[in-house]
PDB file of C-alpha atoms in Angstrom:
ATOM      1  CA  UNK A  14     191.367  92.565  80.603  1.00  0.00           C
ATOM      2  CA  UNK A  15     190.131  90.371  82.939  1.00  0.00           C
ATOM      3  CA  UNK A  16     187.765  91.831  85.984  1.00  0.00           C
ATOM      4  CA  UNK A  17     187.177  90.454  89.882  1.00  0.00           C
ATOM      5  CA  UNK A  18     184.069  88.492  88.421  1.00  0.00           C
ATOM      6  CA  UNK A  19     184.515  88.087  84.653  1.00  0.00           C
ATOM      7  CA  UNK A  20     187.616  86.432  82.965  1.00  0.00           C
ATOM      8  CA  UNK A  21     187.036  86.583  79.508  1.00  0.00           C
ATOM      9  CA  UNK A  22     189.442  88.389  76.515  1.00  0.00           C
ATOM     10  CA  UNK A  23     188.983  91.441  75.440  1.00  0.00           C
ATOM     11  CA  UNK A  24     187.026  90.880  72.489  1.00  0.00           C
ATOM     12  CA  UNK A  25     185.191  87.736  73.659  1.00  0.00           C
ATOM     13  CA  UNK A  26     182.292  89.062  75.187  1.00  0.00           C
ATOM     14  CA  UNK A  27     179.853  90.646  72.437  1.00  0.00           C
ATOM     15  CA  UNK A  28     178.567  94.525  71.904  1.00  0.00           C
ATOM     16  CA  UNK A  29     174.868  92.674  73.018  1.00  0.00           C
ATOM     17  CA  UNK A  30     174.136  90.526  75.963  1.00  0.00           C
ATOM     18  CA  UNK A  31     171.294  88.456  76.874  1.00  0.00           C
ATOM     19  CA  UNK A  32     170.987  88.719  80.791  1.00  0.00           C
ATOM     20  CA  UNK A  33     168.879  85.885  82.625  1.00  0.00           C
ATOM     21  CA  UNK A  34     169.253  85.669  85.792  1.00  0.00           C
ATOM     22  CA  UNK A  35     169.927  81.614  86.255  1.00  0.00           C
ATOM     23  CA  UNK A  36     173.218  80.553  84.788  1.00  0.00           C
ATOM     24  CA  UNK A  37     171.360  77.615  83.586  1.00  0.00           C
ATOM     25  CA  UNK A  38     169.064  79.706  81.635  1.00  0.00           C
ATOM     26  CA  UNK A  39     171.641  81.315  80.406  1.00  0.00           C
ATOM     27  CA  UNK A  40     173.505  78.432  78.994  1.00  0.00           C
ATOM     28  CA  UNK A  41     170.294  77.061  77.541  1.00  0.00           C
ATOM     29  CA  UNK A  42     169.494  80.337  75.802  1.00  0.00           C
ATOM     30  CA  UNK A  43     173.280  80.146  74.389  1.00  0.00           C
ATOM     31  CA  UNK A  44     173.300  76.259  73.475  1.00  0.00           C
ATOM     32  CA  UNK A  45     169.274  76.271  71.803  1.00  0.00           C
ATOM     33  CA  UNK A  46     169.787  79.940  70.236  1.00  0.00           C
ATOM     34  CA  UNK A  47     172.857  80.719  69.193  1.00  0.00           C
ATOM     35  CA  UNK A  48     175.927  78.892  66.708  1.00  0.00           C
ATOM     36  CA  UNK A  49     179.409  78.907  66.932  1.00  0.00           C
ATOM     37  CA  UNK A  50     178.982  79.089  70.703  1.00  0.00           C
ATOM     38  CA  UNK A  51     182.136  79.253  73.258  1.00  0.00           C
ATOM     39  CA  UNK A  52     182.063  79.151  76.954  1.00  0.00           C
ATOM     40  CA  UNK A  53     184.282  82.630  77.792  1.00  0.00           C
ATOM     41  CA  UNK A  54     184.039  83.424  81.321  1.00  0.00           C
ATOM     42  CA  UNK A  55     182.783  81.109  83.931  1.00  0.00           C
ATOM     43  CA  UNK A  56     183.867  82.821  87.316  1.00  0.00           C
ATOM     44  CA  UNK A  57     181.678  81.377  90.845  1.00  0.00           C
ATOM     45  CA  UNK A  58     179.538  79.549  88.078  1.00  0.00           C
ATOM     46  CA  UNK A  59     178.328  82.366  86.489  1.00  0.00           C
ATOM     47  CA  UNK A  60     179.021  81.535  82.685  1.00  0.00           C
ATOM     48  CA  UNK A  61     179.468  83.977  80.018  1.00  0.00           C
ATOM     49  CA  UNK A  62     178.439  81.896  76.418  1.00  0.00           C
ATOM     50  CA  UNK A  63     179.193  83.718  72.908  1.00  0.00           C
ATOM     51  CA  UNK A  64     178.148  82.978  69.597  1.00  0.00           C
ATOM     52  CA  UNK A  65     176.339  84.489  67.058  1.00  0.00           C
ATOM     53  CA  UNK A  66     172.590  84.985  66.242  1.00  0.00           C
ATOM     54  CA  UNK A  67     171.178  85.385  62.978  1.00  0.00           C
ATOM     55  CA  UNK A  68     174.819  86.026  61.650  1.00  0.00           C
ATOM     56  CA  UNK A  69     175.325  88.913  64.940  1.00  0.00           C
ATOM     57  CA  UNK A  70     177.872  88.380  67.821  1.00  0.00           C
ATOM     58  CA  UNK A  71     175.988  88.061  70.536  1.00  0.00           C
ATOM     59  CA  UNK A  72     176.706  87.244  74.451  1.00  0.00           C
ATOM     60  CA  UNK A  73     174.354  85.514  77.050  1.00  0.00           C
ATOM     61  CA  UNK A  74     175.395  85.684  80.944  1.00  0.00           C
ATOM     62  CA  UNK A  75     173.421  85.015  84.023  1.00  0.00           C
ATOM     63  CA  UNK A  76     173.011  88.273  86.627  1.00  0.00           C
ATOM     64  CA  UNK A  77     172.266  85.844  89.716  1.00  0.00           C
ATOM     65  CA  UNK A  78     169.421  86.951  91.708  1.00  0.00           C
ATOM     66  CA  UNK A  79     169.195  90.316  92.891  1.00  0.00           C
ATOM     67  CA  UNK A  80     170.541  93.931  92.226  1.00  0.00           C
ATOM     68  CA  UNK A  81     173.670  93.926  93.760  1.00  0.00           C
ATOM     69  CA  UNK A  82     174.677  91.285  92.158  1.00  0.00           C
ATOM     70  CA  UNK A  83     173.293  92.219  88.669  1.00  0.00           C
ATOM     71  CA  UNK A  84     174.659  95.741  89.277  1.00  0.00           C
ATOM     72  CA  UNK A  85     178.537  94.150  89.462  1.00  0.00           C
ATOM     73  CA  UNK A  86     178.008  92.135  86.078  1.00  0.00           C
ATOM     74  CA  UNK A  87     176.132  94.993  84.282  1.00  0.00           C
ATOM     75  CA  UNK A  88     178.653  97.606  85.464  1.00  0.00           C
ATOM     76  CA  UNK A  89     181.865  95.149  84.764  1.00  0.00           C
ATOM     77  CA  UNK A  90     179.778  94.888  81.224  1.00  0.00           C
ATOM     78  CA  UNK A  91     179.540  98.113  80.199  1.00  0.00           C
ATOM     79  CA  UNK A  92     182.698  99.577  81.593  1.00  0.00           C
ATOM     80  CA  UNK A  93     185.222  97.377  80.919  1.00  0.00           C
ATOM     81  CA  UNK A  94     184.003  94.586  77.988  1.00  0.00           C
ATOM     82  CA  UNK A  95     182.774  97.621  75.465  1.00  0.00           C
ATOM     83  CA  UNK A  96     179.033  96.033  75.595  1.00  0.00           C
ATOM     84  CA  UNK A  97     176.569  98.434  74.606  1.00  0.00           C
ATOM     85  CA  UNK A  98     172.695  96.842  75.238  1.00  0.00           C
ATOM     86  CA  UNK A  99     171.645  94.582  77.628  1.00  0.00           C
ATOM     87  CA  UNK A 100     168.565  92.555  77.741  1.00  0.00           C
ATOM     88  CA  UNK A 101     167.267  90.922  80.859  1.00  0.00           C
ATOM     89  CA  UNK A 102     165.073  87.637  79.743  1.00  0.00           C
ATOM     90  CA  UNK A 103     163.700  86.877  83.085  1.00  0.00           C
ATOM     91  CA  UNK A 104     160.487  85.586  85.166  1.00  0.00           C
ATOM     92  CA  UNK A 105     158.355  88.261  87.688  1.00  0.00           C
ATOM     93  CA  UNK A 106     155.212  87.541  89.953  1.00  0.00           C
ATOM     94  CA  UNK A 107     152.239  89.184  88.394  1.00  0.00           C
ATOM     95  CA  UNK A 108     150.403  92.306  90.034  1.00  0.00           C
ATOM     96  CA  UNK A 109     148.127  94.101  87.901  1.00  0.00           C
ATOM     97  CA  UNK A 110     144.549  92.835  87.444  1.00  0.00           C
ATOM     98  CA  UNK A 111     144.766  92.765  83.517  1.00  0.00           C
ATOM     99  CA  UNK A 112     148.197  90.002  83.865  1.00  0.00           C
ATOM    100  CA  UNK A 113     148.135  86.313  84.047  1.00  0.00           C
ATOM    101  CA  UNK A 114     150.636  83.532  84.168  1.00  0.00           C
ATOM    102  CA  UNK A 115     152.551  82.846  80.909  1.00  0.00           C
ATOM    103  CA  UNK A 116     151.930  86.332  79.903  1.00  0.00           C
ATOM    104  CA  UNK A 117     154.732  88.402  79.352  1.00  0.00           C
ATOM    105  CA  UNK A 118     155.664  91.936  81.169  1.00  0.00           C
ATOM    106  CA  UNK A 119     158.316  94.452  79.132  1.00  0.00           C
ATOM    107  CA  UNK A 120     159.670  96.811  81.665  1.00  0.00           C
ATOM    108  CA  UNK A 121     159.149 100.349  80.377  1.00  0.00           C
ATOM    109  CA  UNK A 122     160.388 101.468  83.687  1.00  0.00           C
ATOM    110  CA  UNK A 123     161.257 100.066  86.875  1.00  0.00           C
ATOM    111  CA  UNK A 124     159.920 101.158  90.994  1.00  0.00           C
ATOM    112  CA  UNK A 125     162.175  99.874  93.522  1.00  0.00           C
ATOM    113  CA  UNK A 126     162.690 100.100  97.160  1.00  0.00           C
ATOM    114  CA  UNK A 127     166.488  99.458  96.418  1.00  0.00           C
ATOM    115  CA  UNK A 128     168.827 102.217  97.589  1.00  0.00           C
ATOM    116  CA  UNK A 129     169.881 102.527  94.039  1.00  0.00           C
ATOM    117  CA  UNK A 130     167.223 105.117  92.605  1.00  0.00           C
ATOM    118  CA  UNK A 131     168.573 107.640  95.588  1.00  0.00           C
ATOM    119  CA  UNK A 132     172.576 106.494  95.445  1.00  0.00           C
ATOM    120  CA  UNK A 133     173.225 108.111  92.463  1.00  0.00           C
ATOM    121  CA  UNK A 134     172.265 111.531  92.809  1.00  0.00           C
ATOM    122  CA  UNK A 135     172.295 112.323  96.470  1.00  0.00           C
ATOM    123  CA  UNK A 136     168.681 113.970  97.210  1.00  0.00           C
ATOM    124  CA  UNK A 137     167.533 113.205  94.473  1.00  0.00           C
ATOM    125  CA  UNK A 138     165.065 109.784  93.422  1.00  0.00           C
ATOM    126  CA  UNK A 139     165.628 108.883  90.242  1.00  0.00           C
ATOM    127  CA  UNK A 140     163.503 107.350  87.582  1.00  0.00           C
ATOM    128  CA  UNK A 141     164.839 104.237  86.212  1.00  0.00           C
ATOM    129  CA  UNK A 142     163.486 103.746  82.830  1.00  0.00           C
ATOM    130  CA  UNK A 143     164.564 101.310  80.039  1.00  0.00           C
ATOM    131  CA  UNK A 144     166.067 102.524  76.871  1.00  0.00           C
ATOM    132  CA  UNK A 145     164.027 104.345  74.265  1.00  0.00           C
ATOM    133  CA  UNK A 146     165.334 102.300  71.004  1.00  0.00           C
ATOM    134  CA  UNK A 147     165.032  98.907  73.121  1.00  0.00           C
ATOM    135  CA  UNK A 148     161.659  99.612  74.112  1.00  0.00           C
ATOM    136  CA  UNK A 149     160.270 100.407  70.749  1.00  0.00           C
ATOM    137  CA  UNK A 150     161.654  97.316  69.147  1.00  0.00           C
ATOM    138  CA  UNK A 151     160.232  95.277  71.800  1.00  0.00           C
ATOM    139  CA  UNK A 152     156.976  96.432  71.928  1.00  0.00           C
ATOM    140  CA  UNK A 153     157.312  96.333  67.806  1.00  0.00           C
ATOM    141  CA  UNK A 154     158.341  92.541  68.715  1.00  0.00           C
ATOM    142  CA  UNK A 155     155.080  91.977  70.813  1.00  0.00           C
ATOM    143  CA  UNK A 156     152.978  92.954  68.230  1.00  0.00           C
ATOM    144  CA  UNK A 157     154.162  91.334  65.495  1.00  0.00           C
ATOM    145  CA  UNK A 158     154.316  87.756  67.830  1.00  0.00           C
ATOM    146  CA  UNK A 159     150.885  88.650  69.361  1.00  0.00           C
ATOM    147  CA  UNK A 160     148.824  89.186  66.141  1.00  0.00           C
ATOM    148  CA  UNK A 161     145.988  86.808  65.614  1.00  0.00           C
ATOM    149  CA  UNK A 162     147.274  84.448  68.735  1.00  0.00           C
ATOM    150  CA  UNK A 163     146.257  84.437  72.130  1.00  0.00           C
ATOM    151  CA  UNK A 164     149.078  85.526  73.311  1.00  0.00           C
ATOM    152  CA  UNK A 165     149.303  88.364  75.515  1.00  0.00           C
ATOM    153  CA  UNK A 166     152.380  91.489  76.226  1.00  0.00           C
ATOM    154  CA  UNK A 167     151.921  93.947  77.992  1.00  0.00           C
ATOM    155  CA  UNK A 168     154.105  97.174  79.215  1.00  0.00           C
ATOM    156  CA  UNK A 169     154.280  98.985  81.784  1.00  0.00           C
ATOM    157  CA  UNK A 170     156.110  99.598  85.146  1.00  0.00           C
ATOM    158  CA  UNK A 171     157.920  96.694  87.182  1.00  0.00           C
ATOM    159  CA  UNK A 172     158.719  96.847  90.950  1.00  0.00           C
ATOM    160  CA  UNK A 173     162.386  95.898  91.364  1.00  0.00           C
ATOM    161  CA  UNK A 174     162.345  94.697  95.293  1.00  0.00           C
ATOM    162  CA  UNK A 175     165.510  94.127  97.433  1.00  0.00           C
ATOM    163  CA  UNK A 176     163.211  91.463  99.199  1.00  0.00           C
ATOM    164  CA  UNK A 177     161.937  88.092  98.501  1.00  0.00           C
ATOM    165  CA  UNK A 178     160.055  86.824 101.703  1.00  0.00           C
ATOM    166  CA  UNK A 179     159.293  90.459 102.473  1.00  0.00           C
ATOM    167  CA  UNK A 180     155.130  89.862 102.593  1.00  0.00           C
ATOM    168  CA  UNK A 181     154.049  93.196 102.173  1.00  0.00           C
ATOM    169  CA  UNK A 182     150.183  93.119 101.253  1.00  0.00           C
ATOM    170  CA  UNK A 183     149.358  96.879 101.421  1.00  0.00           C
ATOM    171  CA  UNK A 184     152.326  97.233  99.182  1.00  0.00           C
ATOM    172  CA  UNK A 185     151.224  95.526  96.966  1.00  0.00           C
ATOM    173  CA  UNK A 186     148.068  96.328  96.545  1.00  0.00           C
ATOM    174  CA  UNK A 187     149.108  99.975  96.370  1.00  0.00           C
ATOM    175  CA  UNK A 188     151.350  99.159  93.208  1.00  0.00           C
ATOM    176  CA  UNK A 189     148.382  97.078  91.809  1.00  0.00           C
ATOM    177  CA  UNK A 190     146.407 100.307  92.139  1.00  0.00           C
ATOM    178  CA  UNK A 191     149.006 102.017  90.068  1.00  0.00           C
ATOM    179  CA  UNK A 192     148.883  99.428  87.525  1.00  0.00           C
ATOM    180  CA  UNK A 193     152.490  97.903  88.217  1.00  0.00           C
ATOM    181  CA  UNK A 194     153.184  94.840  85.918  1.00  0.00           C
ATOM    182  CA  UNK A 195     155.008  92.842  88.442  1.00  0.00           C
ATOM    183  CA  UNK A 196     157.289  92.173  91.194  1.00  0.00           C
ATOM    184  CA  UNK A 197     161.045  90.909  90.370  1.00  0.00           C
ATOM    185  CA  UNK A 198     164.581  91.830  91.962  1.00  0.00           C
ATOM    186  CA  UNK A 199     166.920  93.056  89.480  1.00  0.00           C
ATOM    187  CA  UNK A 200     165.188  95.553  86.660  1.00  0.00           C
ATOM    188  CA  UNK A 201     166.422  99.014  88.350  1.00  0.00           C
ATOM    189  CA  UNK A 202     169.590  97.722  88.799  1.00  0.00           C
ATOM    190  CA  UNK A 203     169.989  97.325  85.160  1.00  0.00           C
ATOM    191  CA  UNK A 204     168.559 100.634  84.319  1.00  0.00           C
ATOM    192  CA  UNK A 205     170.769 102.362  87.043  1.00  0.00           C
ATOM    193  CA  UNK A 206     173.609 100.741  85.763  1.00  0.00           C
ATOM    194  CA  UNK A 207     172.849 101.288  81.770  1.00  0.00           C
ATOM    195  CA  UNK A 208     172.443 105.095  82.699  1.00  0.00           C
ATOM    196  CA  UNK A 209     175.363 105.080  84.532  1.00  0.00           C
ATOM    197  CA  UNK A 210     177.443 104.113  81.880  1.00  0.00           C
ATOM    198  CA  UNK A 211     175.356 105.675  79.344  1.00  0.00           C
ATOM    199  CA  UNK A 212     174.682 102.184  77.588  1.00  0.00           C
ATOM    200  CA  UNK A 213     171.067 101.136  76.977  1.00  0.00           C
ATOM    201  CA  UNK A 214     169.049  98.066  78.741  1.00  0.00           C
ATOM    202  CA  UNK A 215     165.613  96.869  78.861  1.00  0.00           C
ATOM    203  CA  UNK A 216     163.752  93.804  81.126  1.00  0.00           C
ATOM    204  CA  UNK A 217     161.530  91.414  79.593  1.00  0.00           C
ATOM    205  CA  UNK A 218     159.821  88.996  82.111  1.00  0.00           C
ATOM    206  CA  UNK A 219     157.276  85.883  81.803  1.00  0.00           C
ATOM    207  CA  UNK A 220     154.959  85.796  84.369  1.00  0.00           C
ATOM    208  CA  UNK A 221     155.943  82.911  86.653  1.00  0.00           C
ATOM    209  CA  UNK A 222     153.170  83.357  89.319  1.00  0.00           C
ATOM    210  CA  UNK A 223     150.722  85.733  90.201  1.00  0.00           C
ATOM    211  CA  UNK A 224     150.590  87.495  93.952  1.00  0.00           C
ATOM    212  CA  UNK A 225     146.773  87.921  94.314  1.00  0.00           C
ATOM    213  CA  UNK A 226     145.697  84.174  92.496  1.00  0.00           C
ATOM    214  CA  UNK A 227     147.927  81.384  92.963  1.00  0.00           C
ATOM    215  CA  UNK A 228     146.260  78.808  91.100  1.00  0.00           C
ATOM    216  CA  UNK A 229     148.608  78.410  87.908  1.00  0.00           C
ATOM    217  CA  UNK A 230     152.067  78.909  89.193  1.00  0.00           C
ATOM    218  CA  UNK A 231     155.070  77.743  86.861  1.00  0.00           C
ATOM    219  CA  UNK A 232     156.994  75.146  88.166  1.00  0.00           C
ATOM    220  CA  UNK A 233     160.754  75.419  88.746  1.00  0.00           C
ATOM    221  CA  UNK A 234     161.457  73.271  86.007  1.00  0.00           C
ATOM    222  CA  UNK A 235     158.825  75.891  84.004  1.00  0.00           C
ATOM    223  CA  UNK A 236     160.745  78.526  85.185  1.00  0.00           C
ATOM    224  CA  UNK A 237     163.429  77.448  83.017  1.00  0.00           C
ATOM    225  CA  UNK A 238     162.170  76.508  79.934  1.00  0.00           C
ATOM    226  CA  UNK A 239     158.757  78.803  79.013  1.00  0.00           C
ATOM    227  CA  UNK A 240     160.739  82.055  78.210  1.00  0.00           C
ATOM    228  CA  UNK A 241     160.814  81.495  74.082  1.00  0.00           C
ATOM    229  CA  UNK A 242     158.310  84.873  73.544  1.00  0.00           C
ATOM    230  CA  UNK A 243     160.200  86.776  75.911  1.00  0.00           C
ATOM    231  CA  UNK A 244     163.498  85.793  74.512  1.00  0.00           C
ATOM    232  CA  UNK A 245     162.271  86.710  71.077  1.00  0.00           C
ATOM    233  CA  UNK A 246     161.631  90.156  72.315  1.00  0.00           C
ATOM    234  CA  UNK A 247     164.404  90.746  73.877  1.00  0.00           C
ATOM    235  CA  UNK A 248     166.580  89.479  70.940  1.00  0.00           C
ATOM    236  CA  UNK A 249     164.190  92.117  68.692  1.00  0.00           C
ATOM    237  CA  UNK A 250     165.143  94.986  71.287  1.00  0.00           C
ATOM    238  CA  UNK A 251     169.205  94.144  71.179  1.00  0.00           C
ATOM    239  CA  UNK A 252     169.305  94.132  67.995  1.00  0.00           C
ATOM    240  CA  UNK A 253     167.380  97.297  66.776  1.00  0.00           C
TER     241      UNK A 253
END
């Protein structure tokens, strides 16, 4: 049955879904990655492609930006389309000292200064973490892609932020302290929604730009295009 936001079949959106947050991105991922692909849902631009990968049903939708609006997708997801994992293959602003640009950051868990980690369970902040089989693949993933390359993974903590042009330097600095990965907008919203619904998520982000050195930030069109590692992970972690 068809939802407020999605109008696809029953049937037509896969057990596994590939979550950018750009509908573009999410097109691209379907068109370059998957066969047999068919445009199912396409509600305010937001289209849902399915296909299959490596013989495997397999669904990519945008989130748009943000977790409200990642948290109505997710939710409509999981509840109603029978989904079971979802990956978000996404970009985040580097924090920690020991991550560049290009690298790539697997969310293991996910800080946020989103109402979401206290809505839940009233007096009580949760910890939004991804899913234990997801995260093991992926970091399984990482190693296998990072071995005798220069590549670099790492995981740790993201900071999900309800704010974009929200300059907070102290904060920052204090999560740098901690050893927070980076900064991105929609991470705890998929964890709080994957609990939720007791279905299982993980976030995998390329570094886009950095908040403390500036000098190598992607492009827009870069943006789009230089997520092939962390698409490979996530693709490992769905399909575990």
């Amino acid at each position: 049955m068809a939802t407020p936001h999605i109008t696809a079949e029953p049937g037509q959106i896969a057990p596994a879904v590939v979550m950018p947050g750009d509908p573009k991105r999410a097109e691209r991922i379907a068109r370059d990655f998957f066969t047999d692909v068919t445009l199912v849902s396409d509600v305010r631009g937001i289209g849902a492609w399915t296909g299959r990968y490596e013989g495997a049903p397999i669904t990519a939708m945008a989130s748009g930006m943000g977790i409200p609006s990642l948290s109505i997708y997710a939710t409509e997801l999981f509840r109603f389309y029978g989904v079971e994992r979802i990956v978000r293959v996404g970009t985040c602003g580097g924090i920690a000292d020991d991550i560049a640009i290009r690298d790539v950051a697997i969310g293991a868990s996910a800080h946020t200064n989103s109402g979401i980690a206290t809505l839940l369970v009233p007096g009580v902040t949760l910890s939004l973490a991804a899913s234990t089989d997801m995260l093991i693949a992926a970091v399984a993933k990482a190693r296998e892609l990072t071995a005798g390359t220069s590549v670099r993974i790492k995981t740790g903590a993201l900071y999900s932020s309800d704010f974009f042009y929200l300059e907070n330097t102290e904060l920052m600095a204090q999560l740098r302290a901690l050893g927070t990965l980076g900064v991105e907008m929609e991470a705890a919203g998929l964890y709080a929604a994957a609990a939720q619904e007791h279905k299982q998520a993980l976030a995998v982000c390329t570094v886009s730009d950095h908040l403390f050195d500036h000098s190598g930030d992607m492009s827009a069109e870069e943006r789009e295009t230089s997520f092939t590692t962390a698409l490979s992970i996530g693709l490992a972690a769905l399909f575990a």
